[in-house]
Structures are given as C-alpha cells and as structure tokens.
C-alpha cells in the first residue's frame, strides 16, 4: 500500500473517531498501527475497524464483518484477557482425556495461527474443528502459563468455521530468521541451519503410531531444538533450509516445529560449516532470564547461596530422584544409592539462576574424588563447600530452562575463576564509555 493510501485510510479513521470518541488518537500513532496490520496482511477494512474500536469509536456493523470487527492478532494477545476474538487457522489439534473431580472429561489442545504468529490453546469441552480449518473465535480468554499467554476456550466461547480465503495462504508466507532470534509464538518461519543432532522416537497420536524426529539445529548465531512430524531424512551434518515451520517453546527453549507441509531443502554443507556454528553464546544473566531458555550458553556470576540438599545425598535406584528420609516420592521406601551434588544460586547483580551441579563437576569444584568425599562427615563437607565456593566467581556452560520456579541452569562445564581486578575495571570503563 502506498503512503498516500495509508494516509487516506488514517483520515477515514480520524473522521469516524472525531464523530464519536472522547479519546484522542494521533495521526502518527494510527499510521504506525495501521502499517503494522498491513505488514501482517490484515485486510484493510478489518484493520480500520479494529483501530476505530480501540480508540473508543463505535463501529457501524454490517453482517459480513461484525464477527471479526474486534479482532485481536495473536501477536497482541496477552495473559489475563477476556473476550478475545480472533480469526485464525487451526495448525494442530489433539484430544486428551483428563479426570476432573473424579469424572472423565475429553479436552482438546493444539495450536492456532494467524498472520502474526501462533499460540497454544486448550478447549475445556468438545469442539468440532479440524486441522487446517479457518475459524472465527469469540469470547475466548487467556491465562498466564510459564510466562506466556495461554488461550482457553471455556463455556462462553463461540467458534465458527469460515471460508478459508478469509485468511489466505499468502498471510502465512514464511519470514527469514536467524536461529538465535527464534522465539515461541512465531508463525511461519524460514531458517537455514546445520543439523547438529537428530533422533527419532515413536509417539501415539489419535491411536496411531507416528515417528517424530527431533534434535538440535545451529547457525552462526545460536542453537535451538527442532521437532519434525515428517521424515525429511535429516542426518547430522546436513545443512538445510526449512521453510514453513513454527516455533513453540519447551521450558523456555525455542523449538522449531515443522511437518510435511513445510519445505525442507538440502543446501551445500559449506554454506554453514561446522566450525562456524556458534559455540556457547556468552550472555549476561538478566538477558538469559529474559529469554527464559536457551541451548548451549555461557554465563558468569557470583555464588550467592549453596542451597540445602547439597552434598552427599541418597538417590532412588529406580528413578534417580533424591530420597527424603530414605523414601522416594514415587517408589516409597527403597535402598538408596549414595551420590554427590551441589545446588548453587549464581547471581551477577542483574539476574540469577539456580544450578544443580552433578557428581563429576562437584568433584572438580571441590578438588577431591568422590571416594574421599564420601568419607567426610556432614559438617566438614559443608564447611569445605562454603570455604571453596561461597561468594566465589563461577562460569557455567550448558542449557538454561525456565518454569514457574525460575531459571535453572543445566551445567555441562563449570569453572571457578578469579577476577582480574585491573582487567575488570578496564572492561567496566570501556562499557561505561560505550554508554556515553
Ligand atoms: Zn523412585
């Protein structure tokens, strides 16, 4: 759309608003918002009506547009909204049997998509829609789950199937992303990356056994997980262009998901050589905490707490859970296996993560072998951990996950380090100068 066209549409909106709205909308503001709708490919009339409504104007309803007149784009959905109305496509839908207050109940969960992105949903009763349907939804509501909006269809929801050309395929044209920019909720993405790892497993979907392929992709910017519901014959070391995938997240780690409807092309392996794959992205803790989850990162901070449950523990021989008073939460009273772990909280002044350090890495940190540590009594081991670790600087390498309890770091490498005071002050000066 040309700038003049855009301006004339903005004038239309301002005309309607001046007649019946108390709120003041600025021309620039409207222009910016209308442009965003256009970028997402929202039909112009629909976009205009949405903006009029947003700025307090009333809309002259006509039958063909009334149901989508207060449409919310998926990218604009936030937690704890009521009366969410959408026009979207069903990207995935699955039934699930649950028990509520002793009664069996069938619910549905899946993913909806529109021009702006995708969102997971849960329907708390049976709904008659299929994968691929374009639907108009009114009166859905959202909740917060793991920091992201989760869409719910409750008692008040109304779902109507509509013509698929209301949300044309063109609206789903893939946009190109680097691996580090993949984030949960992105709709149609195109990524060129190297397959670093691929595994397959069987899952049962609607009573049918399907093979699903998952693993890790990477480029110069970072690494992410992927899941493919189709056998694209991907092998570790392949460099591929994947177009038409969408991004979900698992515990905050972005997961590129695609199926037979995507296009997957093998590229020349030199396009992204192995040595160019990003190695342990270094980032500060607050950036990591904001990103929620990430594969293969490096962080630094100060050990501000050695949590209880650190030191020698007993584990369940069946499930490896830590025992409490020789009892496993799942397996009851069992003969435990002795193990060693250290639970740390690491903070850099702007953000914090917790990390449970496994036996091998704990041996490294304490500079003692397990055989030696296991002979120590609790007090002397605690003293030793405090003396060697508390308030010390540590560098962690591994994967970060997030859940409702915060960000957890799964460490694969740990290293204590001394701060070189001179170097550190030079670095800080440089950083400050960069800000001026
Ligand atoms: Zn157990």
Short mmCIF file of C-alpha atoms and ligand atoms in Angstrom, two decimals:
data_model
loop_
_atom_site.label_atom_id
_atom_site.label_comp_id
_atom_site.label_asym_id
_atom_site.label_seq_id
_atom_site.Cartn_x
_atom_site.Cartn_y
_atom_site.Cartn_z
CA UNK A 1 0.00 0.00 0.00
CA UNK A 2 1.33 3.46 -0.88
CA UNK A 3 1.97 6.13 1.72
CA UNK A 4 -0.85 8.24 0.28
CA UNK A 5 -3.29 5.34 0.55
CA UNK A 6 -2.23 4.77 4.11
CA UNK A 7 -2.73 8.44 4.96
CA UNK A 8 -6.19 8.48 3.41
CA UNK A 9 -7.21 5.42 5.44
CA UNK A 10 -5.90 7.13 8.58
CA UNK A 11 -8.04 10.18 7.68
CA UNK A 12 -11.09 7.91 7.43
CA UNK A 13 -10.38 6.55 10.88
CA UNK A 14 -9.88 10.03 12.34
CA UNK A 15 -13.18 11.15 10.81
CA UNK A 16 -15.09 8.36 12.50
CA UNK A 17 -13.29 8.97 15.78
CA UNK A 18 -13.91 12.73 15.78
CA UNK A 19 -17.64 12.00 15.50
CA UNK A 20 -17.98 9.68 18.41
CA UNK A 21 -14.88 9.22 20.50
CA UNK A 22 -13.62 11.03 23.57
CA UNK A 23 -10.12 9.63 23.24
CA UNK A 24 -7.50 11.43 21.23
CA UNK A 25 -5.68 9.33 18.73
CA UNK A 26 -2.77 10.95 16.98
CA UNK A 27 -2.30 10.66 13.25
CA UNK A 28 1.22 9.28 13.65
CA UNK A 29 0.10 6.71 16.15
CA UNK A 30 -2.69 5.49 13.87
CA UNK A 31 -0.39 5.44 10.88
CA UNK A 32 2.11 3.31 12.77
CA UNK A 33 -0.51 0.85 13.94
CA UNK A 34 -2.23 0.59 10.59
CA UNK A 35 1.14 -0.09 8.97
CA UNK A 36 1.71 -2.96 11.37
CA UNK A 37 -1.63 -4.51 10.43
CA UNK A 38 -0.71 -4.14 6.74
CA UNK A 39 2.64 -5.82 7.30
CA UNK A 40 0.81 -8.78 8.72
CA UNK A 41 -1.51 -8.80 5.71
CA UNK A 42 -4.70 -8.00 7.62
CA UNK A 43 -7.46 -6.84 5.22
CA UNK A 44 -7.71 -3.03 5.33
CA UNK A 45 -11.36 -2.75 6.37
CA UNK A 46 -10.83 -5.12 9.23
CA UNK A 47 -7.74 -3.23 10.37
CA UNK A 48 -9.58 0.10 10.25
CA UNK A 49 -12.48 -1.21 12.30
CA UNK A 50 -10.13 -2.67 14.86
CA UNK A 51 -8.38 0.67 15.32
CA UNK A 52 -11.66 2.61 15.50
CA UNK A 53 -12.82 0.27 18.20
CA UNK A 54 -9.51 0.52 20.03
CA UNK A 55 -9.68 4.30 20.21
CA UNK A 56 -13.20 4.32 21.53
CA UNK A 57 -15.20 4.86 18.37
CA UNK A 58 -18.29 2.84 17.62
CA UNK A 59 -18.40 0.74 14.51
CA UNK A 60 -21.22 0.58 12.08
CA UNK A 61 -21.65 -3.14 11.97
CA UNK A 62 -22.55 -4.95 8.86
CA UNK A 63 -23.16 -8.64 8.75
CA UNK A 64 -20.08 -9.63 6.82
CA UNK A 65 -17.58 -8.06 9.21
CA UNK A 66 -19.30 -7.93 12.57
CA UNK A 67 -17.81 -11.10 13.95
CA UNK A 68 -14.24 -10.13 13.23
CA UNK A 69 -14.55 -6.42 13.94
CA UNK A 70 -12.84 -6.58 17.32
CA UNK A 71 -10.26 -8.99 16.13
CA UNK A 72 -7.10 -9.46 18.19
CA UNK A 73 -3.95 -10.54 16.38
CA UNK A 74 -2.16 -13.44 18.03
CA UNK A 75 1.00 -11.36 18.48
CA UNK A 76 -1.03 -8.87 20.54
CA UNK A 77 -2.60 -11.44 22.85
CA UNK A 78 -1.53 -11.01 26.46
CA UNK A 79 -2.13 -13.04 29.61
CA UNK A 80 -5.39 -12.49 31.53
CA UNK A 81 -7.54 -11.06 28.74
CA UNK A 82 -11.26 -11.70 28.44
CA UNK A 83 -13.44 -11.54 25.32
CA UNK A 84 -10.63 -12.39 22.95
CA UNK A 85 -11.92 -12.51 19.37
CA UNK A 86 -9.79 -13.93 16.63
CA UNK A 87 -9.69 -15.07 13.06
CA UNK A 88 -7.22 -17.90 12.82
CA UNK A 89 -6.27 -21.22 11.32
CA UNK A 90 -6.11 -24.48 13.27
CA UNK A 91 -2.49 -25.59 12.93
CA UNK A 92 -2.72 -28.56 15.26
CA UNK A 93 -5.43 -30.11 17.41
CA UNK A 94 -5.30 -33.15 19.71
CA UNK A 95 -7.77 -34.69 22.15
CA UNK A 96 -6.77 -35.54 25.70
CA UNK A 97 -8.65 -37.48 28.36
CA UNK A 98 -8.41 -36.00 31.81
CA UNK A 99 -10.11 -36.66 35.12
CA UNK A 100 -11.80 -33.67 36.78
CA UNK A 101 -13.28 -34.25 40.23
CA UNK A 102 -13.46 -37.98 39.56
CA UNK A 103 -15.17 -37.57 36.20
CA UNK A 104 -13.68 -38.41 32.83
CA UNK A 105 -13.61 -35.49 30.51
CA UNK A 106 -12.32 -35.02 26.97
CA UNK A 107 -10.48 -31.79 26.34
CA UNK A 108 -8.63 -30.57 23.26
CA UNK A 109 -5.35 -28.79 22.95
CA UNK A 110 -3.40 -27.52 19.99
CA UNK A 111 -2.06 -24.52 18.16
CA UNK A 112 -3.78 -21.69 16.34
CA UNK A 113 -2.08 -19.40 13.86
CA UNK A 114 -2.71 -16.15 12.06
CA UNK A 115 -0.63 -13.67 10.06
CA UNK A 116 1.25 -12.55 13.15
CA UNK A 117 2.14 -15.79 14.90
CA UNK A 118 0.89 -18.87 16.68
CA UNK A 119 -0.47 -19.60 20.14
CA UNK A 120 -1.23 -22.79 22.06
CA UNK A 121 -4.85 -23.27 23.15
CA UNK A 122 -6.91 -25.55 25.36
CA UNK A 123 -10.61 -26.23 24.81
CA UNK A 124 -12.26 -27.45 28.02
CA UNK A 125 -15.06 -29.25 26.17
CA UNK A 126 -15.51 -30.89 22.81
CA UNK A 127 -15.13 -28.64 19.75
CA UNK A 128 -15.86 -29.57 16.18
CA UNK A 129 -12.87 -28.28 14.24
CA UNK A 130 -10.12 -29.96 12.27
CA UNK A 131 -6.54 -29.19 11.47
CA UNK A 132 -6.49 -26.65 8.60
CA UNK A 133 -9.90 -25.10 9.35
CA UNK A 134 -10.13 -21.31 9.38
CA UNK A 135 -12.24 -20.30 12.36
CA UNK A 136 -13.70 -17.22 13.95
CA UNK A 137 -13.44 -17.35 17.71
CA UNK A 138 -15.24 -15.05 20.08
CA UNK A 139 -15.12 -14.80 23.86
CA UNK A 140 -12.01 -16.84 24.45
CA UNK A 141 -9.89 -15.90 27.45
CA UNK A 142 -6.21 -16.07 28.31
CA UNK A 143 -4.17 -17.07 31.32
CA UNK A 144 -0.51 -16.91 32.03
CA UNK A 145 1.44 -20.13 31.83
CA UNK A 146 5.22 -20.21 32.15
CA UNK A 147 5.39 -16.52 31.42
CA UNK A 148 3.47 -16.72 28.15
CA UNK A 149 -0.18 -16.25 27.25
CA UNK A 150 -2.18 -19.46 27.01
CA UNK A 151 -5.51 -19.29 25.19
CA UNK A 152 -8.55 -21.02 26.69
CA UNK A 153 -11.96 -21.89 25.27
CA UNK A 154 -14.40 -22.00 28.17
CA UNK A 155 -18.19 -22.11 28.47
CA UNK A 156 -18.76 -18.75 26.80
CA UNK A 157 -16.67 -19.32 23.72
CA UNK A 158 -18.20 -19.37 20.27
CA UNK A 159 -16.33 -20.99 17.41
CA UNK A 160 -17.45 -20.69 13.81
CA UNK A 161 -15.87 -22.31 10.80
CA UNK A 162 -15.49 -19.84 7.98
CA UNK A 163 -14.20 -19.74 4.39
CA UNK A 164 -10.51 -20.45 4.23
CA UNK A 165 -9.88 -17.48 1.90
CA UNK A 166 -10.67 -15.15 4.81
CA UNK A 167 -7.21 -15.98 6.00
CA UNK A 168 -5.36 -16.55 2.73
CA UNK A 169 -2.34 -18.81 2.49
CA UNK A 170 -0.32 -15.72 1.48
CA UNK A 171 -0.76 -14.46 5.02
CA UNK A 172 1.43 -17.34 6.10
CA UNK A 173 4.37 -16.57 3.80
CA UNK A 174 7.45 -17.53 5.80
CA UNK A 175 9.75 -14.82 7.16
CA UNK A 176 13.50 -15.43 7.42
CA UNK A 177 15.10 -15.72 10.87
CA UNK A 178 18.48 -16.44 12.42
CA UNK A 179 18.45 -19.32 14.90
CA UNK A 180 19.10 -17.01 17.89
CA UNK A 181 16.01 -14.94 17.01
CA UNK A 182 13.59 -17.88 17.05
CA UNK A 183 11.11 -17.37 19.85
CA UNK A 184 7.94 -19.02 20.94
CA UNK A 185 4.84 -17.92 19.05
CA UNK A 186 6.42 -17.10 15.70
CA UNK A 187 4.11 -18.23 12.94
CA UNK A 188 5.64 -19.06 9.63
CA UNK A 189 9.43 -19.00 9.69
CA UNK A 190 12.25 -19.81 7.29
CA UNK A 191 15.61 -20.85 8.71
CA UNK A 192 18.86 -22.06 7.18
CA UNK A 193 20.80 -24.16 9.65
CA UNK A 194 23.04 -27.16 10.19
CA UNK A 195 21.59 -30.28 11.78
CA UNK A 196 23.80 -30.87 14.82
CA UNK A 197 21.93 -33.81 16.26
CA UNK A 198 18.88 -35.82 15.19
CA UNK A 199 16.99 -38.64 16.94
CA UNK A 200 13.69 -40.35 16.24
CA UNK A 201 11.08 -41.79 18.54
CA UNK A 202 7.60 -43.27 18.23
CA UNK A 203 4.64 -41.39 19.61
CA UNK A 204 0.96 -42.27 19.58
CA UNK A 205 -1.31 -39.59 18.10
CA UNK A 206 -5.04 -40.34 17.92
CA UNK A 207 -4.32 -44.03 18.41
CA UNK A 208 -1.85 -44.06 15.54
CA UNK A 209 1.85 -44.66 15.99
CA UNK A 210 3.90 -41.94 14.31
CA UNK A 211 7.60 -41.40 14.05
CA UNK A 212 8.77 -38.00 15.20
CA UNK A 213 12.22 -36.62 14.58
CA UNK A 214 13.86 -34.17 16.92
CA UNK A 215 17.25 -32.75 17.63
CA UNK A 216 19.33 -29.61 17.54
CA UNK A 217 19.96 -27.11 14.75
CA UNK A 218 22.51 -24.34 14.76
CA UNK A 219 23.92 -21.48 12.75
CA UNK A 220 26.48 -18.73 13.37
CA UNK A 221 24.10 -17.08 15.85
CA UNK A 222 22.98 -19.88 18.15
CA UNK A 223 21.35 -23.26 18.62
CA UNK A 224 17.74 -24.37 19.01
CA UNK A 225 15.78 -27.56 19.28
CA UNK A 226 13.64 -28.85 16.43
CA UNK A 227 10.83 -31.34 16.00
CA UNK A 228 9.73 -32.71 12.65
CA UNK A 229 6.49 -34.67 12.22
CA UNK A 230 7.62 -35.89 8.82
CA UNK A 231 10.63 -37.96 7.79
CA UNK A 232 12.75 -35.49 5.84
CA UNK A 233 15.69 -37.98 6.02
CA UNK A 234 17.65 -35.45 8.02
CA UNK A 235 21.14 -36.51 9.02
CA UNK A 236 23.55 -34.96 11.45
CA UNK A 237 25.84 -32.65 9.44
CA UNK A 238 23.22 -31.75 6.80
CA UNK A 239 22.79 -28.07 6.08
CA UNK A 240 19.16 -27.36 5.27
CA UNK A 241 16.72 -24.59 4.52
CA UNK A 242 13.48 -25.14 6.41
CA UNK A 243 10.57 -23.00 5.30
CA UNK A 244 7.10 -23.00 6.79
CA UNK A 245 7.90 -24.08 10.33
CA UNK A 246 6.55 -22.52 13.50
CA UNK A 247 8.11 -22.02 16.92
CA UNK A 248 6.92 -23.47 20.20
CA UNK A 249 8.88 -23.47 23.36
CA UNK A 250 9.69 -26.17 25.83
CA UNK A 251 10.62 -24.79 29.24
CA UNK A 252 11.61 -21.57 27.57
CA UNK A 253 13.87 -23.19 24.97
CA UNK A 254 12.69 -22.32 21.46
CA UNK A 255 11.71 -25.36 19.41
CA UNK A 256 11.31 -25.12 15.64
CA UNK A 257 8.45 -27.40 14.66
CA UNK A 258 7.54 -28.49 11.13
CA UNK A 259 5.75 -31.23 9.24
CA UNK A 260 5.08 -32.46 5.71
CA UNK A 261 3.56 -29.11 4.75
CA UNK A 262 6.86 -27.33 5.25
CA UNK A 263 9.54 -27.25 2.59
CA UNK A 264 12.94 -28.65 3.52
CA UNK A 265 15.81 -28.27 1.06
CA UNK A 266 19.32 -29.59 1.49
CA UNK A 267 21.98 -26.96 0.90
CA UNK A 268 25.69 -27.19 0.24
CA UNK A 269 27.34 -28.24 3.51
CA UNK A 270 29.87 -25.41 3.17
CA UNK A 271 27.05 -22.89 3.40
CA UNK A 272 27.20 -23.24 7.20
CA UNK A 273 30.47 -25.02 8.01
CA UNK A 274 30.76 -26.92 11.25
CA UNK A 275 33.38 -24.59 12.68
CA UNK A 276 31.08 -21.60 12.15
CA UNK A 277 28.37 -22.96 14.45
CA UNK A 278 28.03 -20.72 17.44
CA UNK A 279 29.82 -22.06 20.49
CA UNK A 280 28.33 -21.40 23.89
CA UNK A 281 26.80 -17.98 23.40
CA UNK A 282 28.11 -15.80 26.19
CA UNK A 283 25.40 -13.72 27.81
CA UNK A 284 24.69 -11.88 30.99
CA UNK A 285 22.25 -13.46 33.39
CA UNK A 286 19.47 -10.91 33.01
CA UNK A 287 19.44 -11.42 29.23
CA UNK A 288 19.23 -15.16 29.77
CA UNK A 289 16.47 -14.83 32.35
CA UNK A 290 14.55 -12.62 29.92
CA UNK A 291 14.99 -15.12 27.10
CA UNK A 292 13.75 -17.78 29.54
CA UNK A 293 15.60 -20.65 27.98
CA UNK A 294 18.49 -21.29 25.66
CA UNK A 295 20.70 -24.12 24.46
CA UNK A 296 24.44 -24.01 24.86
CA UNK A 297 25.13 -20.75 26.66
CA UNK A 298 27.84 -19.47 28.94
CA UNK A 299 27.15 -17.29 31.97
CA UNK A 300 29.22 -15.90 34.80
CA UNK A 301 28.30 -14.76 38.27
CA UNK A 302 28.92 -14.98 41.97
CA UNK A 303 27.81 -17.95 44.04
CA UNK A 304 25.43 -16.25 46.49
CA UNK A 305 23.93 -19.39 48.00
CA UNK A 306 24.76 -23.05 48.49
CA UNK A 307 21.31 -24.49 48.91
CA UNK A 308 20.21 -27.16 51.34
CA UNK A 309 20.22 -30.57 49.73
CA UNK A 310 23.82 -30.01 48.61
CA UNK A 311 26.48 -32.57 49.46
CA UNK A 312 26.05 -36.31 49.88
CA UNK A 313 22.53 -37.49 49.09
CA UNK A 314 20.74 -40.78 48.55
CA UNK A 315 19.02 -41.44 45.22
CA UNK A 316 16.24 -43.84 44.29
CA UNK A 317 17.71 -46.81 42.36
CA UNK A 318 14.60 -46.88 40.13
CA UNK A 319 14.13 -43.26 39.11
CA UNK A 320 17.20 -41.44 40.39
CA UNK A 321 15.18 -38.92 42.42
CA UNK A 322 16.81 -37.66 45.60
CA UNK A 323 15.37 -39.50 48.60
CA UNK A 324 13.98 -37.84 51.70
CA UNK A 325 14.41 -39.98 54.84
CA UNK A 326 15.09 -42.96 52.58
CA UNK A 327 11.73 -42.51 50.84
CA UNK A 328 11.21 -41.87 47.13
CA UNK A 329 8.20 -39.73 46.22
CA UNK A 330 7.21 -42.31 43.62
CA UNK A 331 8.67 -45.62 44.78
CA UNK A 332 8.30 -45.34 48.55
CA UNK A 333 10.83 -46.88 50.87
CA UNK A 334 13.88 -48.01 48.88
CA UNK A 335 17.53 -48.89 49.32
CA UNK A 336 19.19 -45.66 48.18
CA UNK A 337 22.38 -45.11 46.19
CA UNK A 338 24.88 -42.59 47.52
CA UNK A 339 25.53 -39.58 45.27
CA UNK A 340 27.03 -36.12 45.40
CA UNK A 341 25.58 -32.85 44.11
CA UNK A 342 25.86 -29.15 44.84
CA UNK A 343 22.90 -26.81 44.39
CA UNK A 344 24.06 -23.29 43.69
CA UNK A 345 22.43 -19.93 43.17
CA UNK A 346 24.55 -17.79 40.86
CA UNK A 347 23.92 -14.05 40.57
CA UNK A 348 25.64 -11.32 38.55
CA UNK A 349 23.88 -8.38 40.14
CA UNK A 350 21.23 -8.17 37.41
CA UNK A 351 19.85 -11.69 37.28
CA UNK A 352 20.15 -15.06 38.98
CA UNK A 353 19.89 -18.73 38.06
CA UNK A 354 20.00 -21.88 40.13
CA UNK A 355 22.02 -24.88 39.06
CA UNK A 356 22.37 -28.38 40.46
CA UNK A 357 25.96 -29.47 39.83
CA UNK A 358 26.31 -33.21 39.23
CA UNK A 359 28.83 -35.56 40.86
CA UNK A 360 31.63 -35.23 38.27
CA UNK A 361 31.52 -31.46 38.21
CA UNK A 362 31.19 -31.30 42.01
CA UNK A 363 34.37 -33.38 42.32
CA UNK A 364 36.08 -30.84 40.08
CA UNK A 365 34.84 -27.88 42.12
CA UNK A 366 35.87 -29.44 45.42
CA UNK A 367 39.16 -30.76 44.05
CA UNK A 368 38.51 -34.15 45.64
CA UNK A 369 37.42 -37.55 44.41
CA UNK A 370 34.04 -38.99 45.36
CA UNK A 371 35.70 -41.82 47.34
CA UNK A 372 37.38 -39.24 49.53
CA UNK A 373 34.31 -37.00 49.88
CA UNK A 374 32.10 -39.90 50.86
CA UNK A 375 34.21 -40.46 53.98
CA UNK A 376 33.67 -36.87 55.18
CA UNK A 377 31.07 -36.06 57.83
CA UNK A 378 28.31 -33.59 57.02
CA UNK A 379 29.78 -30.65 58.94
CA UNK A 380 33.23 -30.83 57.46
CA UNK A 381 31.80 -31.27 53.94
CA UNK A 382 29.54 -28.22 54.46
CA UNK A 383 32.49 -26.20 55.76
CA UNK A 384 34.55 -27.27 52.77
CA UNK A 385 31.82 -26.30 50.27
CA UNK A 386 31.37 -22.93 51.97
CA UNK A 387 35.08 -22.21 52.08
CA UNK A 388 35.68 -23.15 48.43
CA UNK A 389 32.50 -21.87 46.78
CA UNK A 390 30.52 -19.28 48.73
CA UNK A 391 30.91 -15.76 47.20
CA UNK A 392 33.35 -17.11 44.61
CA UNK A 393 33.07 -16.29 40.90
CA UNK A 394 31.90 -19.12 38.67
CA UNK A 395 31.48 -19.66 34.94
CA UNK A 396 28.78 -22.09 33.84
CA UNK A 397 28.31 -23.63 30.41
CA UNK A 398 25.23 -25.59 29.45
CA UNK A 399 21.50 -25.26 28.80
CA UNK A 400 19.05 -23.00 30.57
CA UNK A 401 15.40 -23.88 31.20
CA UNK A 402 12.58 -21.92 32.77
CA UNK A 403 9.47 -22.88 34.63
CA UNK A 404 7.26 -21.28 37.26
CA UNK A 405 10.13 -21.57 39.76
CA UNK A 406 12.53 -19.51 37.68
CA UNK A 407 15.51 -20.25 35.51
CA UNK A 408 17.52 -23.42 36.03
CA UNK A 409 20.91 -23.97 34.50
CA UNK A 410 21.89 -27.50 33.47
CA UNK A 411 25.64 -27.19 33.72
CA UNK A 412 27.89 -29.23 31.46
CA UNK A 413 31.05 -27.33 32.35
CA UNK A 414 31.84 -25.32 35.45
CA UNK A 415 34.89 -23.29 36.31
CA UNK A 416 35.77 -21.09 39.25
CA UNK A 417 37.73 -18.02 38.33
CA UNK A 418 39.45 -15.12 39.99
CA UNK A 419 38.53 -11.66 38.91
CA UNK A 420 41.47 -9.86 37.42
CA UNK A 421 40.76 -6.53 39.10
CA UNK A 422 42.70 -4.44 36.62
CA UNK A 423 41.16 -6.13 33.61
CA UNK A 424 37.69 -5.94 35.10
CA UNK A 425 37.96 -2.22 35.78
CA UNK A 426 39.24 -1.65 32.24
CA UNK A 427 36.26 -3.60 30.91
CA UNK A 428 33.81 -1.59 33.03
CA UNK A 429 35.35 1.69 31.90
CA UNK A 430 35.02 0.61 28.30
CA UNK A 431 31.41 -0.40 28.88
CA UNK A 432 30.63 2.94 30.52
CA UNK A 433 32.26 4.84 27.70
CA UNK A 434 30.12 2.91 25.28
CA UNK A 435 27.06 4.24 27.07
CA UNK A 436 28.13 7.90 26.94
ZN1 LIG B 1 11.95 -43.58 42.70
#
